[in-house]
Amino acid sequence: MTSITLAAPLAGWAMPLSEVPDPAFAQGLVGTGMAIDPTVNDLRSPCDGIVLSVHRARHACTVRAASGAEVLLHLGVDTVGLNGEGFTAHVQDGQAVKTGDRLISFDMDLVGSRAQSLVSMMVVVNDGYTVDGQSVNREIAAGDPAMTVHGGSGADSAPAPTAASASADSGETAERTVPLRIAHGLHARPAAALVAAAKAHPGTVTILCRDRSANAKSVVALMGLGTVLGDRLTIRATGPGAQGVVESIAGLIDSGLGDPIVEGAATPAAATPAAAPAPSQPAAEEDVGPPFAPGEEALLKGTIAVPGQAVGTAVRRFRSSVRVVEQGAGPDAEEPRLRQALDRVVAGLTQSAQRMPDHAAIFQAHRELLDDPELLDAALADIRAGKSAEWAWQRTARTQADALAKLADPRMAERAADLRDLEQQVLTALSGKEPSVGLADLPAGSIVLADEILPSDLAGVPAGRLAGIGMAHGGPTSHAVILAAALGVPTVVALGRQAERVPDGAPVVLDGNRGELLVFPPEEMLATTRTAVAARAARREENRRTSREECRMADGTRIEVFANLGRVSDAPGAVVEGAEGCGLLRTEFLFLERQSAPTEDEQYQQYQQIADALEGRPLVIRTLDVGGDKPLSYLPLPKEENPVLGLRGVRVGLREPELLRAQIRAILRVKPAGICRIMVPMIASPSELQAVRAMVDEERAKLGRAEPIELGAMIEVPAAALIADRIGAVADFLSIGTNDLTQYVLAMDRGNPHVAAQLDALHPGVLRLIRLAVMGAKTHDRVVAVCGGSASDPMAAPLLIGLGVTELSATPAVIADLKAFIRTLRMKDCRRVAEAALGTDSADEVRRLVAETWPGL
């Protein structure tokens, strides 16, 4: 499954969609995502991609990411009624954009005074994608990671038709035309209502307006029509019940699709179509030149795709053109040949998915491309015109691939590789040959050079054979690169046609950290690089082999290394990486994107699944940590002037005790008893923890559970660190959340872009508070853990250990290397450096001190 992280397009307060004062967005009718109450007047791109459409009112823009996810960015609520006043578009349809590029600017005062709300939405509107990890209920800076989108493959916004849908499209066809009486046309809210109605029909539903048409099951497509009041819309449906569908949708349009209607709307003058972007000029043909001669050192520069270094011999896999006969033997012979070839390729894709189950979604996406009726219908049309199956398929696949490649957007153009892959696979099947063995026959230590490696090439490559990949073309987010990263193969793309000059068997060094390919390097460099590569690989492999062993320092001191988890699916991977338990389970994933709180049973089932995946290891569950002036929609909390200093963490739980009690009961039910611990966020005084403990004891008695459960306090407030001895008297353990503690200590909002870069948990002031917390905990012999971002920072590890921390809860991906580093440390050195760090003036000095002591970091 392809995943991308979208950056925040605006700075401001991030919130769940459910809090948006627009039911179409709040109820998820438009799509899934999040919202931001902006504090800046520039809307920026959340990802690399291509602008699918800028609404004629300039209040909304849709960007298609390389994964195919279509991200609608909608400024404010009911802003379409401004008809563009106060908005300036800086991009146009079809334009390639990078993350952070300015899309639209707006006059906050004007728009804020005339619109219902400035709250702005970022939602994924096409099918086949899921969204999680929304960074909500906090201040967010433009460009910060905001949410993660999973699924897709760069396919169109509507799902590829299946055999069932093809059947549904056969037979009945119906059509009806109706005037559009919605004042501002098919903007997001009415478009979402129309899509909901169209999706109930298994066949196709199309809306035609003037000389344009749109898939009625796509919000983006409908908004892209640029409809205005008085337009005449033609609804066209195919499949069983088509007549009823068009009548129903016509009635919905006529009634306004939830928007007010304008009586007696006149047909507008023909709208002026938006200017199409100028076509990109083809690059001049590159002079390739003769092969590099032995001993002729050459350096080729490309683009980093998968970091790492590799030394080996070049293996050329450049494609040679295949001669295809244009005229066929007639439709009766050629059409069955094409269909049989497609069936063989589908079977091969299924096998590839089985060989690489973690990346089955890529091969499933290819299978869906083969089901695309436009692709097949165009090829069949050529066959029925007398062309051969090979010619018809090649022409159709290349036409679509070229159209994608000409989009000028590097990441969107990479999707053309999917079609080129399918073109080659189907042509191979039509030839009667066995599918290509891809890279399965490589000798060990091969660095493959090719025009563009295809995903199917990597499906069966044996472990250890492929040392590196260099592509003349391609991009860093293609599906082949995703697979190469999964295999741990350093990859450089976009080397240019000079890569064709590298002869077979030439010694090469591929540097995925710098995006370079060195041909015929000096022997001394080859030897040095081989040594370095071997050492890194051995060290990494050794760390993984020992990652599941308990972590002890070189002097025998026991340090536990746990994992921070955010949902059920995180747990198995954390165990593989060597996590000795979960030191922080963020339970917010259960409470977000909902209209009501999860039930006790829902929570229990999720907690039990995580406990089962941890295979008996400890599970520390943090109670719900939300609040502020933008609470969950079902939490009746007041609006606050300064949410960072308001109702947060435990304060919310004590204000809404039934919500907290349900969570406590769910945790208490997890088996085996004793595996779970409860951790309470934002504790500032012993009385808060005592109140929670009273609830825990009461609920434990009601459940008839005799076994006690450990209850811990998070030290995130400076006051809590100062009175850790008092809190430790009522807590069973303490866990320091360095992210919040740092922002409170330094008085720097981590969501404020002007100061966030200066936030560093290794500031000596933060370290001094950590020492105070540890000293206070020792009064009652309490364990002190760190579960904030510092626990994942190797530079912080010796300092935290030297200050007395005995448990680190880190990001799963760093655990194996972190445990390996800790095993090299000695407590006396850690204490000495930590003490010296407390006497410095800045975080930079602290980091310099650590780097000088442990230069390998």
mmCIF file of N, CA and C in Angstrom, residues 306-376:
data_model
loop_
_atom_site.group_PDB
_atom_site.id
_atom_site.type_symbol
_atom_site.label_atom_id
_atom_site.label_comp_id
_atom_site.label_asym_id
_atom_site.label_seq_id
_atom_site.Cartn_x
_atom_site.Cartn_y
_atom_site.Cartn_z
ATOM 1 N N VAL A 306 16.652 5.984 -3.201
ATOM 2 C CA VAL A 306 16.801 5.173 -1.991
ATOM 3 C C VAL A 306 18.218 5.386 -1.487
ATOM 4 N N PRO A 307 18.391 5.969 -0.289
ATOM 5 C CA PRO A 307 19.743 6.248 0.221
ATOM 6 C C PRO A 307 20.546 4.970 0.448
ATOM 7 N N GLY A 308 21.854 5.152 0.523
ATOM 8 C CA GLY A 308 22.769 4.039 0.757
ATOM 9 C C GLY A 308 23.841 4.007 -0.307
ATOM 10 N N GLN A 309 24.870 3.217 -0.072
ATOM 11 C CA GLN A 309 25.960 3.074 -1.037
ATOM 12 C C GLN A 309 26.069 1.626 -1.475
ATOM 13 N N ALA A 310 26.540 1.439 -2.700
ATOM 14 C CA ALA A 310 26.742 0.085 -3.221
ATOM 15 C C ALA A 310 27.959 0.077 -4.124
ATOM 16 N N VAL A 311 28.703 -1.010 -4.070
ATOM 17 C CA VAL A 311 29.855 -1.238 -4.952
ATOM 18 C C VAL A 311 29.599 -2.544 -5.679
ATOM 19 N N GLY A 312 29.801 -2.544 -6.984
ATOM 20 C CA GLY A 312 29.575 -3.781 -7.718
ATOM 21 C C GLY A 312 29.880 -3.617 -9.178
ATOM 22 N N THR A 313 29.358 -4.525 -9.970
ATOM 23 C CA THR A 313 29.565 -4.480 -11.417
ATOM 24 C C THR A 313 28.259 -4.127 -12.111
ATOM 25 N N ALA A 314 28.387 -3.351 -13.168
ATOM 26 C CA ALA A 314 27.209 -2.894 -13.894
ATOM 27 C C ALA A 314 26.589 -4.040 -14.689
ATOM 28 N N VAL A 315 25.286 -4.135 -14.617
ATOM 29 C CA VAL A 315 24.518 -5.079 -15.426
ATOM 30 C C VAL A 315 23.501 -4.262 -16.204
ATOM 31 N N ARG A 316 23.653 -4.238 -17.534
ATOM 32 C CA ARG A 316 22.787 -3.426 -18.385
ATOM 33 C C ARG A 316 21.456 -4.126 -18.636
ATOM 34 N N ARG A 317 20.374 -3.409 -18.417
ATOM 35 C CA ARG A 317 19.045 -3.924 -18.741
ATOM 36 C C ARG A 317 18.239 -2.861 -19.484
ATOM 37 N N PHE A 318 18.897 -2.237 -20.466
ATOM 38 C CA PHE A 318 18.204 -1.232 -21.262
ATOM 39 C C PHE A 318 17.288 -1.935 -22.260
ATOM 40 N N ARG A 319 16.114 -1.379 -22.425
ATOM 41 C CA ARG A 319 15.144 -2.012 -23.316
ATOM 42 C C ARG A 319 15.503 -1.730 -24.774
ATOM 43 N N SER A 320 15.328 -2.745 -25.579
ATOM 44 C CA SER A 320 15.467 -2.555 -27.027
ATOM 45 C C SER A 320 14.066 -2.522 -27.618
ATOM 46 N N SER A 321 13.896 -1.731 -28.663
ATOM 47 C CA SER A 321 12.568 -1.607 -29.263
ATOM 48 C C SER A 321 12.157 -2.924 -29.923
ATOM 49 N N VAL A 322 10.877 -3.240 -29.787
ATOM 50 C CA VAL A 322 10.326 -4.476 -30.348
ATOM 51 C C VAL A 322 9.511 -4.128 -31.579
ATOM 52 N N ARG A 323 9.777 -4.837 -32.662
ATOM 53 C CA ARG A 323 9.042 -4.579 -33.897
ATOM 54 C C ARG A 323 7.675 -5.216 -33.800
ATOM 55 N N VAL A 324 6.650 -4.409 -33.975
ATOM 56 C CA VAL A 324 5.274 -4.885 -33.864
ATOM 57 C C VAL A 324 4.601 -4.741 -35.227
ATOM 58 N N VAL A 325 3.986 -5.800 -35.687
ATOM 59 C CA VAL A 325 3.265 -5.775 -36.969
ATOM 60 C C VAL A 325 1.941 -5.056 -36.778
ATOM 61 N N GLU A 326 1.645 -4.123 -37.669
ATOM 62 C CA GLU A 326 0.446 -3.304 -37.491
ATOM 63 C C GLU A 326 -0.835 -4.047 -37.858
ATOM 64 N N GLN A 327 -0.853 -4.706 -39.002
ATOM 65 C CA GLN A 327 -2.093 -5.336 -39.451
ATOM 66 C C GLN A 327 -2.284 -6.694 -38.786
ATOM 67 N N GLY A 328 -3.534 -6.984 -38.381
ATOM 68 C CA GLY A 328 -3.833 -8.231 -37.704
ATOM 69 C C GLY A 328 -4.560 -9.212 -38.583
ATOM 70 N N ALA A 329 -4.923 -10.305 -37.969
ATOM 71 C CA ALA A 329 -5.623 -11.375 -38.689
ATOM 72 C C ALA A 329 -7.128 -11.243 -38.592
ATOM 73 N N GLY A 330 -7.604 -10.111 -38.148
ATOM 74 C CA GLY A 330 -9.037 -9.885 -38.034
ATOM 75 C C GLY A 330 -9.488 -9.906 -36.579
ATOM 76 N N PRO A 331 -10.585 -9.208 -36.288
ATOM 77 C CA PRO A 331 -11.061 -9.108 -34.904
ATOM 78 C C PRO A 331 -11.340 -10.459 -34.249
ATOM 79 N N ASP A 332 -11.862 -11.415 -35.022
ATOM 80 C CA ASP A 332 -12.205 -12.712 -34.420
ATOM 81 C C ASP A 332 -10.977 -13.434 -33.897
ATOM 82 N N ALA A 333 -9.836 -13.158 -34.487
ATOM 83 C CA ALA A 333 -8.601 -13.803 -34.021
ATOM 84 C C ALA A 333 -7.865 -12.934 -33.009
ATOM 85 N N GLU A 334 -7.817 -11.616 -33.263
ATOM 86 C CA GLU A 334 -6.985 -10.739 -32.449
ATOM 87 C C GLU A 334 -7.600 -10.418 -31.082
ATOM 88 N N GLU A 335 -8.914 -10.232 -31.033
ATOM 89 C CA GLU A 335 -9.530 -9.883 -29.746
ATOM 90 C C GLU A 335 -9.356 -10.982 -28.707
ATOM 91 N N PRO A 336 -9.610 -12.269 -29.051
ATOM 92 C CA PRO A 336 -9.362 -13.331 -28.052
ATOM 93 C C PRO A 336 -7.891 -13.386 -27.626
ATOM 94 N N ARG A 337 -6.968 -13.127 -28.554
ATOM 95 C CA ARG A 337 -5.546 -13.139 -28.199
ATOM 96 C C ARG A 337 -5.246 -12.092 -27.135
ATOM 97 N N LEU A 338 -5.801 -10.883 -27.336
ATOM 98 C CA LEU A 338 -5.549 -9.820 -26.371
ATOM 99 C C LEU A 338 -6.150 -10.166 -25.007
ATOM 100 N N ARG A 339 -7.366 -10.666 -25.022
ATOM 101 C CA ARG A 339 -8.008 -10.988 -23.741
ATOM 102 C C ARG A 339 -7.254 -12.103 -23.013
ATOM 103 N N GLN A 340 -6.771 -13.087 -23.740
ATOM 104 C CA GLN A 340 -6.008 -14.175 -23.114
ATOM 105 C C GLN A 340 -4.683 -13.657 -22.551
ATOM 106 N N ALA A 341 -4.053 -12.731 -23.282
ATOM 107 C CA ALA A 341 -2.804 -12.153 -22.797
ATOM 108 C C ALA A 341 -3.039 -11.351 -21.520
ATOM 109 N N LEU A 342 -4.129 -10.617 -21.500
ATOM 110 C CA LEU A 342 -4.460 -9.857 -20.297
ATOM 111 C C LEU A 342 -4.695 -10.787 -19.110
ATOM 112 N N ASP A 343 -5.355 -11.913 -19.350
ATOM 113 C CA ASP A 343 -5.597 -12.879 -18.276
ATOM 114 C C ASP A 343 -4.274 -13.427 -17.734
ATOM 115 N N ARG A 344 -3.313 -13.688 -18.644
ATOM 116 C CA ARG A 344 -2.009 -14.204 -18.203
ATOM 117 C C ARG A 344 -1.276 -13.179 -17.351
ATOM 118 N N VAL A 345 -1.379 -11.910 -17.752
ATOM 119 C CA VAL A 345 -0.695 -10.869 -16.985
ATOM 120 C C VAL A 345 -1.349 -10.706 -15.616
ATOM 121 N N VAL A 346 -2.675 -10.780 -15.581
ATOM 122 C CA VAL A 346 -3.369 -10.687 -14.293
ATOM 123 C C VAL A 346 -2.924 -11.809 -13.367
ATOM 124 N N ALA A 347 -2.778 -13.004 -13.914
ATOM 125 C CA ALA A 347 -2.307 -14.135 -13.102
ATOM 126 C C ALA A 347 -0.895 -13.883 -12.587
ATOM 127 N N GLY A 348 -0.055 -13.291 -13.438
ATOM 128 C CA GLY A 348 1.311 -12.971 -13.012
ATOM 129 C C GLY A 348 1.339 -11.909 -11.927
ATOM 130 N N LEU A 349 0.453 -10.926 -12.018
ATOM 131 C CA LEU A 349 0.382 -9.896 -10.984
ATOM 132 C C LEU A 349 -0.044 -10.490 -9.651
ATOM 133 N N THR A 350 -0.948 -11.445 -9.713
ATOM 134 C CA THR A 350 -1.381 -12.123 -8.482
ATOM 135 C C THR A 350 -0.210 -12.853 -7.839
ATOM 136 N N GLN A 351 0.605 -13.512 -8.661
ATOM 137 C CA GLN A 351 1.782 -14.215 -8.134
ATOM 138 C C GLN A 351 2.791 -13.224 -7.549
ATOM 139 N N SER A 352 2.978 -12.090 -8.212
ATOM 140 C CA SER A 352 3.904 -11.076 -7.702
ATOM 141 C C SER A 352 3.439 -10.550 -6.346
ATOM 142 N N ALA A 353 2.124 -10.351 -6.225
ATOM 143 C CA ALA A 353 1.580 -9.885 -4.947
ATOM 144 C C ALA A 353 1.817 -10.905 -3.847
ATOM 145 N N GLN A 354 1.757 -12.185 -4.201
ATOM 146 C CA GLN A 354 2.004 -13.233 -3.210
ATOM 147 C C GLN A 354 3.473 -13.282 -2.802
ATOM 148 N N ARG A 355 4.381 -12.995 -3.776
ATOM 149 C CA ARG A 355 5.809 -13.002 -3.459
ATOM 150 C C ARG A 355 6.204 -11.816 -2.588
ATOM 151 N N MET A 356 5.507 -10.690 -2.761
ATOM 152 C CA MET A 356 5.814 -9.487 -1.977
ATOM 153 C C MET A 356 4.535 -9.002 -1.296
ATOM 154 N N PRO A 357 4.049 -9.742 -0.312
ATOM 155 C CA PRO A 357 2.749 -9.420 0.280
ATOM 156 C C PRO A 357 2.683 -8.034 0.905
ATOM 157 N N ASP A 358 3.792 -7.536 1.416
ATOM 158 C CA ASP A 358 3.770 -6.206 2.029
ATOM 159 C C ASP A 358 3.497 -5.111 1.014
ATOM 160 N N HIS A 359 3.680 -5.428 -0.254
ATOM 161 C CA HIS A 359 3.486 -4.423 -1.305
ATOM 162 C C HIS A 359 2.493 -4.920 -2.349
ATOM 163 N N ALA A 360 1.567 -5.762 -1.891
ATOM 164 C CA ALA A 360 0.565 -6.309 -2.807
ATOM 165 C C ALA A 360 -0.277 -5.215 -3.442
ATOM 166 N N ALA A 361 -0.440 -4.085 -2.738
ATOM 167 C CA ALA A 361 -1.279 -3.009 -3.260
ATOM 168 C C ALA A 361 -0.754 -2.470 -4.585
ATOM 169 N N ILE A 362 0.566 -2.482 -4.775
ATOM 170 C CA ILE A 362 1.132 -1.988 -6.037
ATOM 171 C C ILE A 362 0.693 -2.872 -7.187
ATOM 172 N N PHE A 363 0.767 -4.188 -6.986
ATOM 173 C CA PHE A 363 0.388 -5.101 -8.060
ATOM 174 C C PHE A 363 -1.130 -5.124 -8.248
ATOM 175 N N GLN A 364 -1.874 -4.916 -7.167
ATOM 176 C CA GLN A 364 -3.312 -4.800 -7.294
ATOM 177 C C GLN A 364 -3.668 -3.556 -8.097
ATOM 178 N N ALA A 365 -2.914 -2.487 -7.908
ATOM 179 C CA ALA A 365 -3.159 -1.268 -8.673
ATOM 180 C C ALA A 365 -2.932 -1.508 -10.160
ATOM 181 N N HIS A 366 -1.905 -2.284 -10.485
ATOM 182 C CA HIS A 366 -1.668 -2.622 -11.890
ATOM 183 C C HIS A 366 -2.813 -3.452 -12.444
ATOM 184 N N ARG A 367 -3.305 -4.339 -11.614
ATOM 185 C CA ARG A 367 -4.434 -5.159 -12.062
ATOM 186 C C ARG A 367 -5.656 -4.286 -12.354
ATOM 187 N N GLU A 368 -5.878 -3.277 -11.511
ATOM 188 C CA GLU A 368 -7.000 -2.381 -11.737
ATOM 189 C C GLU A 368 -6.810 -1.565 -13.016
ATOM 190 N N LEU A 369 -5.554 -1.217 -13.331
ATOM 191 C CA LEU A 369 -5.304 -0.510 -14.581
ATOM 192 C C LEU A 369 -5.722 -1.358 -15.781
ATOM 193 N N LEU A 370 -5.461 -2.661 -15.690
ATOM 194 C CA LEU A 370 -5.854 -3.550 -16.774
ATOM 195 C C LEU A 370 -7.369 -3.650 -16.911
ATOM 196 N N ASP A 371 -8.084 -3.353 -15.820
ATOM 197 C CA ASP A 371 -9.550 -3.375 -15.870
ATOM 198 C C ASP A 371 -10.135 -2.060 -16.379
ATOM 199 N N ASP A 372 -9.283 -1.070 -16.611
ATOM 200 C CA ASP A 372 -9.764 0.242 -17.053
ATOM 201 C C ASP A 372 -10.437 0.107 -18.413
ATOM 202 N N PRO A 373 -11.731 0.393 -18.506
ATOM 203 C CA PRO A 373 -12.428 0.203 -19.786
ATOM 204 C C PRO A 373 -11.903 1.096 -20.897
ATOM 205 N N GLU A 374 -11.393 2.295 -20.539
ATOM 206 C CA GLU A 374 -10.874 3.174 -21.585
ATOM 207 C C GLU A 374 -9.656 2.557 -22.255
ATOM 208 N N LEU A 375 -8.806 1.914 -21.460
ATOM 209 C CA LEU A 375 -7.611 1.273 -21.999
ATOM 210 C C LEU A 375 -7.993 0.113 -22.914
ATOM 211 N N LEU A 376 -8.858 -0.745 -22.413
ATOM 212 C CA LEU A 376 -9.256 -1.908 -23.198
ATOM 213 C C LEU A 376 -10.097 -1.513 -24.407
#
